[in-house]
Short mmCIF file of C-alpha atoms and ligand atoms in Angstrom, two decimals:
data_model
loop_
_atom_site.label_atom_id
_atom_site.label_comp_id
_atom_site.label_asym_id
_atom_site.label_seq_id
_atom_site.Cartn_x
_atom_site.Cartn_y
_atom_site.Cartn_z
CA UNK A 27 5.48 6.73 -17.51
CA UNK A 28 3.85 9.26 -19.77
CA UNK A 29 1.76 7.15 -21.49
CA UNK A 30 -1.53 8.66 -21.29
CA UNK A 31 -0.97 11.57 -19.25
CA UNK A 32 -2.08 14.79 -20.38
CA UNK A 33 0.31 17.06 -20.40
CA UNK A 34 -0.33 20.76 -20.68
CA UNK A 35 2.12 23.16 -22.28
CA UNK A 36 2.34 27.09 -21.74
CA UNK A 37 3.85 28.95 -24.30
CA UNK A 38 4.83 32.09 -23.81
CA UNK A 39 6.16 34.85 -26.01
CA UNK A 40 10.48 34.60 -25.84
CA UNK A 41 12.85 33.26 -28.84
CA UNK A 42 13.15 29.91 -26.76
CA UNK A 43 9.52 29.33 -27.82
CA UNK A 44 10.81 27.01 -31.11
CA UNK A 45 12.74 24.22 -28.64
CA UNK A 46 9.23 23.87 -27.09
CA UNK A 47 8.19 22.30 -30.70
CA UNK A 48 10.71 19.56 -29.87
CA UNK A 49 9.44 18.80 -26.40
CA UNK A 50 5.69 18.81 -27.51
CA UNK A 51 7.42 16.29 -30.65
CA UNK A 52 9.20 13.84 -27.92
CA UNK A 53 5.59 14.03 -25.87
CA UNK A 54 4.13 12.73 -28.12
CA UNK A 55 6.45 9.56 -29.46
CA UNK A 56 6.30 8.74 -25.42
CA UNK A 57 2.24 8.88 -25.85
CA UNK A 58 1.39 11.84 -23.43
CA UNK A 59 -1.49 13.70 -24.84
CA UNK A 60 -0.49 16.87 -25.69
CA UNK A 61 -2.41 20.21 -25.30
CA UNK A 62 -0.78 23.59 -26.06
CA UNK A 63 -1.89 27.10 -24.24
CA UNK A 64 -0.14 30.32 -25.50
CA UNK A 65 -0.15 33.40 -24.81
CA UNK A 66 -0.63 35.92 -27.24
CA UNK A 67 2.89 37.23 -27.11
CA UNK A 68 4.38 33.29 -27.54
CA UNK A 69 2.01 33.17 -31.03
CA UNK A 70 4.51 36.05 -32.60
CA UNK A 71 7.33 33.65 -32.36
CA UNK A 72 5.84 30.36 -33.31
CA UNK A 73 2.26 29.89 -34.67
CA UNK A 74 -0.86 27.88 -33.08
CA UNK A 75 -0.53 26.00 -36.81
CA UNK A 76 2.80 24.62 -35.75
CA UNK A 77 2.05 23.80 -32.32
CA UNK A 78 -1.37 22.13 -33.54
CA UNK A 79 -0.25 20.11 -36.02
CA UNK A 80 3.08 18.59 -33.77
CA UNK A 81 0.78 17.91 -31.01
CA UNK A 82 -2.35 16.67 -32.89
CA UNK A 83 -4.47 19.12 -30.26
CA UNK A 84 -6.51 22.23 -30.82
CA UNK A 85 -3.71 25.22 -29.75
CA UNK A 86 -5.75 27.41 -27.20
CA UNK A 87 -5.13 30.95 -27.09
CA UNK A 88 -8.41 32.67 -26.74
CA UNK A 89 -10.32 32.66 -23.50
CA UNK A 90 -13.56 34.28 -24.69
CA UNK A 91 -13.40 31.96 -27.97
CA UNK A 92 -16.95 29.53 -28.01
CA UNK A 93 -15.73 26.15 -27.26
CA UNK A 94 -16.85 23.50 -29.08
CA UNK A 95 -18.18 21.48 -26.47
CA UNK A 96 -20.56 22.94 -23.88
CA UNK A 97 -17.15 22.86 -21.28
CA UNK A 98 -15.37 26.19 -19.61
CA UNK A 99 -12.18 25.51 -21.87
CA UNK A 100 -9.36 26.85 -19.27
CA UNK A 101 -11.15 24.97 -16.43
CA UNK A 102 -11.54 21.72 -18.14
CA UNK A 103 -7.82 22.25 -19.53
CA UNK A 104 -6.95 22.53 -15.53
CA UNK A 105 -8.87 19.39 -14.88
CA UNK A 106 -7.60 17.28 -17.22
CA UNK A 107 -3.71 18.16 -16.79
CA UNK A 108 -1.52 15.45 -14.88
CA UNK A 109 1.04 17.84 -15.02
CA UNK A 110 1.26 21.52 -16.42
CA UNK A 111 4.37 23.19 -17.92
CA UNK A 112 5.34 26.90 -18.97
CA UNK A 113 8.28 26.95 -21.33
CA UNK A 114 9.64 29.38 -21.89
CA UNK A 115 8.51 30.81 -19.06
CA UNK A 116 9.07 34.17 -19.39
CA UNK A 117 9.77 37.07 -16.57
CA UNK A 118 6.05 39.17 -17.35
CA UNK A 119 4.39 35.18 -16.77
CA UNK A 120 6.34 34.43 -13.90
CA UNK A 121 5.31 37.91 -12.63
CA UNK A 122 1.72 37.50 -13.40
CA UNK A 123 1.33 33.85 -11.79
CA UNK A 124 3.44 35.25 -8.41
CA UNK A 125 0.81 37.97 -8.08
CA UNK A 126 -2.42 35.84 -8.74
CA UNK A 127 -3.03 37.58 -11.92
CA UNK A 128 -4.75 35.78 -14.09
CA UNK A 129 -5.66 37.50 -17.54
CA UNK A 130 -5.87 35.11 -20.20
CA UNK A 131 -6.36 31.50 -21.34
CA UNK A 132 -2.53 30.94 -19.57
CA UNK A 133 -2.81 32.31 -16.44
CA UNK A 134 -6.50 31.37 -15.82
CA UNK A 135 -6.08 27.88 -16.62
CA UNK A 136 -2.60 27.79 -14.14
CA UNK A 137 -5.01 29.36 -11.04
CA UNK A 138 -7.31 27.37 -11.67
CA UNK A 139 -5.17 23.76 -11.77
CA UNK A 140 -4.09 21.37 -9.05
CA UNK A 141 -1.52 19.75 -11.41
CA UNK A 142 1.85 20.05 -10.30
CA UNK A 143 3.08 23.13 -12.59
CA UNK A 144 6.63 23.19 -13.75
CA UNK A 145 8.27 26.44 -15.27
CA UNK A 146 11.42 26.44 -17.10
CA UNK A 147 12.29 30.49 -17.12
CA UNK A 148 14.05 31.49 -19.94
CA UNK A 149 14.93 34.77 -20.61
CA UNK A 150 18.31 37.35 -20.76
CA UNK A 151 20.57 36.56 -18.09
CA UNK A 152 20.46 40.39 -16.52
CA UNK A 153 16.65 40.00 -16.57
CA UNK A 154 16.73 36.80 -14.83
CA UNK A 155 18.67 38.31 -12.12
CA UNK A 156 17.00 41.06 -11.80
CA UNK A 157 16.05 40.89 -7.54
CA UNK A 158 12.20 41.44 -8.63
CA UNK A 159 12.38 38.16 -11.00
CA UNK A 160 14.64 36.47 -8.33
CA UNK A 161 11.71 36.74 -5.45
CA UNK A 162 8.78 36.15 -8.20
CA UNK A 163 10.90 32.67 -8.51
CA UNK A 164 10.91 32.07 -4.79
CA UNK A 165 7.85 33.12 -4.13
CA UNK A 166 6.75 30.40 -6.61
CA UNK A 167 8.86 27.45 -5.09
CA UNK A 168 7.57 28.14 -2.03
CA UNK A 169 4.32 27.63 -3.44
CA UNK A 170 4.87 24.79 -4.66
CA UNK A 171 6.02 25.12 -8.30
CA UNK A 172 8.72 23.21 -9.40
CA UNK A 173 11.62 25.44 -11.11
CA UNK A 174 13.68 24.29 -13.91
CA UNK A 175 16.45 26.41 -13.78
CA UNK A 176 17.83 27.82 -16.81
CA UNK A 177 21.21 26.87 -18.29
CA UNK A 178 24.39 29.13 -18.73
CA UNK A 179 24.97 29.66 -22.41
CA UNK A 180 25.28 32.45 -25.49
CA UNK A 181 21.91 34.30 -25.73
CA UNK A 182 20.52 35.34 -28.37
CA UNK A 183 21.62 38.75 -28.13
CA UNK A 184 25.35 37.52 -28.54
CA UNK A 185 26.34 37.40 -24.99
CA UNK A 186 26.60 34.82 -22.50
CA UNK A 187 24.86 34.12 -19.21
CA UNK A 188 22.26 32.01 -17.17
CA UNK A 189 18.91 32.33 -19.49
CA UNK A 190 18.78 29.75 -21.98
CA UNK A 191 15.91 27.38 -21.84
CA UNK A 192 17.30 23.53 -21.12
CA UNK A 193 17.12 21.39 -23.88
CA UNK A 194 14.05 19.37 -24.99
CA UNK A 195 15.46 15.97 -24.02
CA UNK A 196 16.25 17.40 -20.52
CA UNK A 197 12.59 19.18 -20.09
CA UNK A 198 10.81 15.34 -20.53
CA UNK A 199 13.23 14.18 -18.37
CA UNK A 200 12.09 16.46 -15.59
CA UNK A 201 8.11 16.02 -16.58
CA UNK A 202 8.87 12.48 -16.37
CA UNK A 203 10.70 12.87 -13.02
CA UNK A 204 8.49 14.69 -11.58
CA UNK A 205 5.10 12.43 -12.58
CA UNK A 206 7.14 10.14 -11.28
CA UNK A 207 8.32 11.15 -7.78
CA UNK A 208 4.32 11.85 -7.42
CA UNK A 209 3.71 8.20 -6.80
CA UNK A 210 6.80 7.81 -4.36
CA UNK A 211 4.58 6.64 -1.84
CA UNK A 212 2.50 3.99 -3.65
CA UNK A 213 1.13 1.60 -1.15
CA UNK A 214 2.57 2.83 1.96
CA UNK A 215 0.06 3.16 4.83
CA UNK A 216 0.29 6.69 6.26
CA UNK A 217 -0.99 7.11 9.82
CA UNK A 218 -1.45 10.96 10.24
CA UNK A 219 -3.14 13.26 13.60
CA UNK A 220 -3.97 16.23 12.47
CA UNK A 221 -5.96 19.41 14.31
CA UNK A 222 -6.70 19.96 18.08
CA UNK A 223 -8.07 18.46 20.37
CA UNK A 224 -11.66 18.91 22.71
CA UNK A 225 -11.51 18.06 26.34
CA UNK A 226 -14.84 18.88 27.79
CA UNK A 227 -15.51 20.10 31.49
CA UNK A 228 -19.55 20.40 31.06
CA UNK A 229 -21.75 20.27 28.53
CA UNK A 230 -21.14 23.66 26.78
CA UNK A 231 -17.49 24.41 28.21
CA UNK A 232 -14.22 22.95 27.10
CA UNK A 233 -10.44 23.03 27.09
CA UNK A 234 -8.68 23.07 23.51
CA UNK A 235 -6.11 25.51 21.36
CA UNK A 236 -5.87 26.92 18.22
CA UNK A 237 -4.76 24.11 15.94
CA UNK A 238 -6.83 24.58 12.97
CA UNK A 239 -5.81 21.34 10.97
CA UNK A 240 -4.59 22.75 8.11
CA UNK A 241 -0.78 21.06 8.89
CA UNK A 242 -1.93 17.88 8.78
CA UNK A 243 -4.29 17.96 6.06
CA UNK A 244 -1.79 19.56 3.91
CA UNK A 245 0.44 16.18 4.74
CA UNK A 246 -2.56 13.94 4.32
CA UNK A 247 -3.31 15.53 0.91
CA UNK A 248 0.23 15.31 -0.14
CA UNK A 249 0.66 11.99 0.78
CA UNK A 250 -2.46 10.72 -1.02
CA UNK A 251 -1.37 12.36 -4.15
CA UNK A 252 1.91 10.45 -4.02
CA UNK A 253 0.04 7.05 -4.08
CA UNK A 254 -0.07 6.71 -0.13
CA UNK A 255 -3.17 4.77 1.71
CA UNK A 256 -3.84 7.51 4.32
CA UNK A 257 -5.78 7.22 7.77
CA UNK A 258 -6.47 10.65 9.08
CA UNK A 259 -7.31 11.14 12.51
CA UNK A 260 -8.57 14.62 12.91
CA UNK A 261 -9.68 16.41 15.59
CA UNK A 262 -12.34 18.88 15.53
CA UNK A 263 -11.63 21.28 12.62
CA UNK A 264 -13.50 23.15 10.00
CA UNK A 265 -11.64 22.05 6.84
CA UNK A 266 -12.80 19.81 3.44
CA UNK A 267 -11.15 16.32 4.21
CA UNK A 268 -8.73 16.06 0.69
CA UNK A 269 -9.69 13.45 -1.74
CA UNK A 270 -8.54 9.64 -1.71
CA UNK A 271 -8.48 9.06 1.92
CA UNK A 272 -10.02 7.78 5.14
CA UNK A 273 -11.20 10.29 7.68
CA UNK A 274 -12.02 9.39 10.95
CA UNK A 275 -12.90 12.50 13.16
CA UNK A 276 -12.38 12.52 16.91
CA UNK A 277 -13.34 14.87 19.60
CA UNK A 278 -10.75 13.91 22.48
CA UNK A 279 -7.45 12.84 23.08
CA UNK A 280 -8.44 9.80 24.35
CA UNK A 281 -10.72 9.37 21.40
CA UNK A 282 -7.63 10.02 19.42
CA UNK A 283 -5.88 7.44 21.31
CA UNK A 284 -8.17 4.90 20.60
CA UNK A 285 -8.26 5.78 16.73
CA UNK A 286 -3.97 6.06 16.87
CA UNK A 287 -3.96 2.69 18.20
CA UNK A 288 -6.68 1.14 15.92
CA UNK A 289 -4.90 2.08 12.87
CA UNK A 290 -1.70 1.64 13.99
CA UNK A 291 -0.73 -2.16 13.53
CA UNK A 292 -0.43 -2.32 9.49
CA UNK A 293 0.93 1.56 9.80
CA UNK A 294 4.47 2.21 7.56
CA UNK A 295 4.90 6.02 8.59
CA UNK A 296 2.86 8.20 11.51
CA UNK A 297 2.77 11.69 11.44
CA UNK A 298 1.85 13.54 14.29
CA UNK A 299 0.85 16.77 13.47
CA UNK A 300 -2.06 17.16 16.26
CA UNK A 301 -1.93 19.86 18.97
CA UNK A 302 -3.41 17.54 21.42
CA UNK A 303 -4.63 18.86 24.81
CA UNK A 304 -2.58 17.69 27.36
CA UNK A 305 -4.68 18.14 29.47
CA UNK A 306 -8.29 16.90 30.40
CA UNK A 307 -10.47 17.59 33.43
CA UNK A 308 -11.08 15.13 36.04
CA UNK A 309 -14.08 14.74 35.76
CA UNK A 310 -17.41 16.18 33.01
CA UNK A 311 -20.08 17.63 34.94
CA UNK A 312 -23.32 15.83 33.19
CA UNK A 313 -24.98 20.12 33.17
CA UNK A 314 -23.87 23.01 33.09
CA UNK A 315 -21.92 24.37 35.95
CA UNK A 316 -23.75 27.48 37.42
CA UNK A 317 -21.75 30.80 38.12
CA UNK A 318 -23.07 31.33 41.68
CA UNK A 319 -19.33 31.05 42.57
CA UNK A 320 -16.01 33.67 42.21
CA UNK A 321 -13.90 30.72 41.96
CA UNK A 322 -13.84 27.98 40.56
CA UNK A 323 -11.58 24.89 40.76
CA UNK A 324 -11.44 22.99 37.72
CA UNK A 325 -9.16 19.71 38.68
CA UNK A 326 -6.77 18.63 35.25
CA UNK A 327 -5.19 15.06 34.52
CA UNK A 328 -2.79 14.61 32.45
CA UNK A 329 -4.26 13.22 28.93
CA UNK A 330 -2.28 9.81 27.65
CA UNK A 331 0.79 11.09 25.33
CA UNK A 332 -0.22 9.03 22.13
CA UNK A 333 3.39 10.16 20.48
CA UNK A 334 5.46 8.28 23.80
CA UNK A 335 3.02 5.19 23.80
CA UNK A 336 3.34 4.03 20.18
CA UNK A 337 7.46 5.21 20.70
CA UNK A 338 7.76 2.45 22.79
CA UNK A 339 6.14 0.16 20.24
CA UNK A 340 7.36 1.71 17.04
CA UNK A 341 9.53 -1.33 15.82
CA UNK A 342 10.16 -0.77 12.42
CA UNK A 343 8.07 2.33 11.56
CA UNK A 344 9.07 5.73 10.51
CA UNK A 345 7.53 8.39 13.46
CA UNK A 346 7.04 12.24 13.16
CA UNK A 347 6.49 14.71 15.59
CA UNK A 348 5.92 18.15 15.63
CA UNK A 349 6.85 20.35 18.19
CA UNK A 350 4.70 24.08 18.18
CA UNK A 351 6.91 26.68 20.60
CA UNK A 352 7.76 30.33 21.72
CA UNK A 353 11.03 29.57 23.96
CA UNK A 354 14.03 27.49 23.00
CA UNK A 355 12.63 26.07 20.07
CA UNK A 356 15.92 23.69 19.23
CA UNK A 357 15.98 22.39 22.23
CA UNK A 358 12.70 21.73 23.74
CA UNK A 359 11.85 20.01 19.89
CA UNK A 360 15.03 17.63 20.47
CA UNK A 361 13.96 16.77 23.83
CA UNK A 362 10.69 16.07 22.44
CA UNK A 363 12.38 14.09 19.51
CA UNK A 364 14.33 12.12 22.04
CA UNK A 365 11.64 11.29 24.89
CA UNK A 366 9.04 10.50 21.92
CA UNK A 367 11.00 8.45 19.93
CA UNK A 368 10.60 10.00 17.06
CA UNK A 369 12.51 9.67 14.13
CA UNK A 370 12.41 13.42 13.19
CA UNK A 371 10.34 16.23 14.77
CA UNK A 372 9.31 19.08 12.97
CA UNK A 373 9.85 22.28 14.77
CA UNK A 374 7.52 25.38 14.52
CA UNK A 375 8.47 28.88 16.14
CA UNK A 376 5.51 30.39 17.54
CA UNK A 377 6.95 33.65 17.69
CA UNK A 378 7.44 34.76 13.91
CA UNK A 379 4.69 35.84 11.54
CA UNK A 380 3.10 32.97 9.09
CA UNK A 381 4.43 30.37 11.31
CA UNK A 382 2.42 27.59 13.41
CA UNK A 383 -1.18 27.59 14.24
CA UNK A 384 -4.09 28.82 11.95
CA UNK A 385 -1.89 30.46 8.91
CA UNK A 386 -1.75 29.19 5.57
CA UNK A 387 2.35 28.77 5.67
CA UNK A 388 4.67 27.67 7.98
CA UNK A 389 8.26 28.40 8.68
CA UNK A 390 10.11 24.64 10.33
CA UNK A 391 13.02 23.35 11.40
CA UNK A 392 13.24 19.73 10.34
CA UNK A 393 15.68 18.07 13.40
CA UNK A 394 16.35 14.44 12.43
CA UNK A 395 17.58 11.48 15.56
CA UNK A 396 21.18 11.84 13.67
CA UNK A 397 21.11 15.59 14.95
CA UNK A 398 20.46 16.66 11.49
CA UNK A 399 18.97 20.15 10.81
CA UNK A 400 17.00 21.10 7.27
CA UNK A 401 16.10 24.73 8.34
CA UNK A 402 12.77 25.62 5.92
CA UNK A 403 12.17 29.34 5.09
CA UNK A 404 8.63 30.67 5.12
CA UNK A 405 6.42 28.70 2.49
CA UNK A 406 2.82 27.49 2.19
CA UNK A 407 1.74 24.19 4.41
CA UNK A 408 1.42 22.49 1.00
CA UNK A 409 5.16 23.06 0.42
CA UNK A 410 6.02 21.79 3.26
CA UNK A 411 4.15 18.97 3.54
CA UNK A 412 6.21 17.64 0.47
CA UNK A 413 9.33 18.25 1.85
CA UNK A 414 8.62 16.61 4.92
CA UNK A 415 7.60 13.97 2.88
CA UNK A 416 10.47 13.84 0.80
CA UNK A 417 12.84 13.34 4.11
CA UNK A 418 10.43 10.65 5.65
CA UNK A 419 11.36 8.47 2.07
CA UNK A 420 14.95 9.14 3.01
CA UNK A 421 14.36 8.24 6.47
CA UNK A 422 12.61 5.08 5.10
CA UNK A 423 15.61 4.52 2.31
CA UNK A 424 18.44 5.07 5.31
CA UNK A 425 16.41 2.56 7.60
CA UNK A 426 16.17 0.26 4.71
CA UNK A 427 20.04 0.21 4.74
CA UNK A 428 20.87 -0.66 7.75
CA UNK A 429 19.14 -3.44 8.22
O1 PMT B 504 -3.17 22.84 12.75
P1 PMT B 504 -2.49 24.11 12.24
O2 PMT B 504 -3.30 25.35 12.55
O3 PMT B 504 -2.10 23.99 10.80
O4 PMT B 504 -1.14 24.29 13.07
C1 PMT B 504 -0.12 23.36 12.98
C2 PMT B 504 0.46 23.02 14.37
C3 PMT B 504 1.20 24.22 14.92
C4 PMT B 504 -0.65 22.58 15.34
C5 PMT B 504 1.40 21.77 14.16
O5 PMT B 504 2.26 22.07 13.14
C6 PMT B 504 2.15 21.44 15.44
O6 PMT B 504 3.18 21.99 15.74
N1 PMT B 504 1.63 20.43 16.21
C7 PMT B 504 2.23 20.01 17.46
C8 PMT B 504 1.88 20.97 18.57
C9 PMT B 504 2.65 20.71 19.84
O7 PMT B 504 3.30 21.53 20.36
O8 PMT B 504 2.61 19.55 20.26
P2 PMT B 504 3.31 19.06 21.67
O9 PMT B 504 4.57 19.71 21.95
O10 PMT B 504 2.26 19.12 22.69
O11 PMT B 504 3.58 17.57 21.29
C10 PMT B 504 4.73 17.09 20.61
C11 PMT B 504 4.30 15.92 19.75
O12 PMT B 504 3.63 14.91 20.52
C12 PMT B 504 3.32 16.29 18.65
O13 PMT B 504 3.67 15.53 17.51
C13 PMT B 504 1.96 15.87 19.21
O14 PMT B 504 1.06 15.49 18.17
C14 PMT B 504 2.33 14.67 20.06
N2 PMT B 504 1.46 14.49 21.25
C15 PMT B 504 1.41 15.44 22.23
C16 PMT B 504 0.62 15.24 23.34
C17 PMT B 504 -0.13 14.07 23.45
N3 PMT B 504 -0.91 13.85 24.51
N4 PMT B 504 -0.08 13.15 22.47
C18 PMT B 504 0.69 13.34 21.38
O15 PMT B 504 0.74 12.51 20.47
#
C-alpha cells in the first residue's frame, strides 16, 4: 500500500523526535519515499544528518535556502505528498497550523498541501490538556486533519500521563490506514446534485435561492479523491468544478431532472445536495415584462421532485437527501427522509451561524431510515463531506448484509 507513495514527515522540536527515526526506517523497508521537513527547534534533538541518511532524502529545514532545481521547494514538497505527517507534533505547531500561520519550511509546506495531514501530538500531559491546546486540536479535526491521539505513559519528566507519542509500528499503521480508507470508494458511481436552481419568468427575471454549491462540491471532491466515478449535476454556481470528475451544468430543475435521470441507471450512491426551486412559473414570457402595472401576477407550478421520482425507482441504490430548515428541523428532515425514500437525510439548521447556505462550514444532523442520529458539530463542508461519506459505506456495508 505504500509502495511508492511519498510520504512527508514534519519534525518538530520535542524529545519524541528520536521514535520518528524508526517510522521514517519502517517507511522505507515498505518502499514509501521518504522526505523529512523540520523545524528548527526538532534539529536540536535529532540532526538533518540522521534523518537524511535513514530516509535517503535531502532533510529540508530552510525555506529561503536555493534549491537545487529551479522548483519552490515547500510547494513542490506539498505537491508531491500522498500523505503528510507531523510527529511529534508539538503544542507551538499545532498552534501555528490552527491559526494559519505559516513561518517556515513546516508550516508553509502544510498550507500549502492538499494531502491528507496526520498529526500525532506529543507533548507533557498538563500541556496537552491545557483548554487552548484542546480547541487548537478540534479546531484541526474539524478541518479535516486526522489526529493520532497520544498514548498514556511515563514522560520524560518522570511522571505519568496522556503525551507520549504512539509507537513507530502503530504510526505506519495509521499512514497506511489512512492511504488506504482514501480509495474506499474505488469504482463506485456517485450520482451527486449540487447548487440551486434557475427558474426563469422572462428573459432577465428569475426565481432561485441562495445555494451556492459549495455542499455538493465538497462531496463530489471527496468522493473523487476516494477512487469514486462522480457525475455532478450542478446548477448554476460560481465555483472551480474539483478535479477527476464529470460536470454537467444545468440551469433548471427540469434540466436537472433530465440530467438525474440520464445518469441514473448505472448509479451506486445519489446524493442530493441541490436546493432545487420548487417552484417554476407557468409560463416564460419570450421579453421582458414591462412595469406599466402595480401588480403583478406571476402564476407558479410545482417543479417535478427529482428526490421522490428516483425513490420510487431506487432498487438497490444508496439515496441522500438533504433537508435546509429554520422550524422543526428533526422532524420536517424525517418526513422528508420518509416521503423521499431516502436512505439518510442530512439535516441543516438554518438558524445558527456557519450553518447551511453560502458558508464555508456546516453544522448537520445525519438522521438515518433506522431512526439513527450522528449529530455533527460545526466543521468545514470538506469535513463533512467525508463523514457523510464514511456513513453512506456503512449504509452500503449494512445493505450488503441483508441481502
Ligand atoms: O450549496 P451551499 O451554499 O453549500 O448550501 C448547502 C445547502 C444548504 C443548499 C444543502 O446543504 C441543502 O440543505 N440542500 C437541500 C435544500 C433543501 O431544503 O431542500 P428541500 O427540502 O427542498 O429538498 C429535500 C431534498 O429533496 C433535497 O435533497 C433536494 O435536493 C431534493 N429535492 C427537492 C426538490 C425537488 N424538486 N427535487 C429534489 O430532488
Amino acid at each position: 500500500m505504500l509502495k511508492g507513495k511519498n510520504v512527508v514527515i514534519g519534525v518538530c522540536g520535542g524529545i519524541a523526535a528520536y521514535k520518528v527515526v524508526e517510522v521514517v526506517s519502517r517507511l522505507r523497508k515498505l518502499s514509501a519515499n521518504v522526505f523529512v521537513v523540520m523545524t528548527e527547534h526538532g534539529t536540536k534533538f535529532v540532526t538533518p544528518l540522521t534523518f537524511q541518511s535513514i530516509s535517503h532524502n535531502p532533510v529540508y529545514t530552510d525555506m529561503f535556502a536555493v534549491p537545487d532545481e529551479w522548483d519552490i521547494e515547500h510547494i513542490s514538497l506539498a505537491n508531491r505528498a500522498d500523505i503528510v505527517l507531523i510527529a511529534p507534533a508539538t503544542a507551538n505547531v499545532i498552534g501555528k497550523i490552527a491559526n494559519g500561520i505559516a513561518d517556515d519550511m513546516l508550516t508553509t509546506t502544510l498550507l500549502a498541501t492538499k494531502a491528507p495531514v496526520v498529526l500525532a501530538p506529543a507533548m507533557n500531559y498538563n500541556m496537552y490538556d491545557n483548554d487552548i491546546v484542546q480547541e487548537n486540536i478540534s479546531k484541526l479535526k474539524n478541518s479535516g486533519f486526522y489526529i493520532l491521539e497520544p498514548e498514556v505513559g511515563k514522560m520524560a519528566e518522570g511522571s505519568e500521563g496522556k503525551g507520549r507519542l504512539p509507537e513507530p509500528s502503530k504510526i505506519v499503521d495509521a499512514l497506511t490506514e489512512i492511504l488506504n480508507q482514501k480509495k474506499n470508494m474505488k469504482d463506485l458511481n456517485v450520482l451527486i446534485t449540487a447548487g440551486p436552481t434557475k427558474e426563469a419568468i422572462d428573459p432577465v427575471r428569475f426565481i432561485s435561492n441562495n445555494s451556492s454549491g459549495k455542499m455538493g462540491y465538497s462531496i463530489a471532491g471527496a468522493a473523487a479523491k476516494r477512487g469514486a466515478n462522480v457525475v455532478l449535476v450542478s446548477g448554476p454556481v460560481d465555483l472551480t468544478a474539483p478535479f477527476g470528475l464529470k460536470v454537467i451544468d444545468v440551469i433548471s430543475a427540469d434540466e436537472m431532472y433530465d440530467e438525474v435521470l440520464k445518469n441514473y441507471a448505472i448509479a451506486d450512491v445519489i446524493i442530493m445536495s441541490a436546493a432545487v426551486a420548487d417552484y417554476k412559473s407557468s409560463e416564460i414570457k419570450q421579453s421582458k415584462m414591462k412595469k406599466n402595472d402595480e401588480n403583478i401576477l406571476v402564476e407558479l407550478v410545482k417543479n417535478k421532485d427529482i428526490a421522490a421520482e428516483i425513490g420510487k425507482i431506487k432498487d438497490h441504490r444508496i439515496h441522500v437527501g438533504f433537508a435546509a430548515e429554520t422550524d422543526d428541523l428533526i422532524r420536517n428532515a424525517k418526513s422528508k427522509l420518509e416521503e423521499k425514500n431516502f436512505d439518510m437525510i442530512a439535516a441543516n439548521d438554518l438558524t445558527l451561524d456557519g450553518a447551511g447556505f453560502g458558508c464555508d462550514t456546516n453544522i448537520i444532523k445525519l438522521i438515518n431510515k433506522n431512526g439513527g442520529i450522528i449529530d455533527l458539530p460545526l466543521m468545514t463542508k470538506d469535513r463533512a463531506a467525508d463523514i457523510i461519506l464514511d456513513e453512506v459505506l456503512k449504509l452500503m456495508a449494512t445493505k450488503d448484509d441483508n441481502k
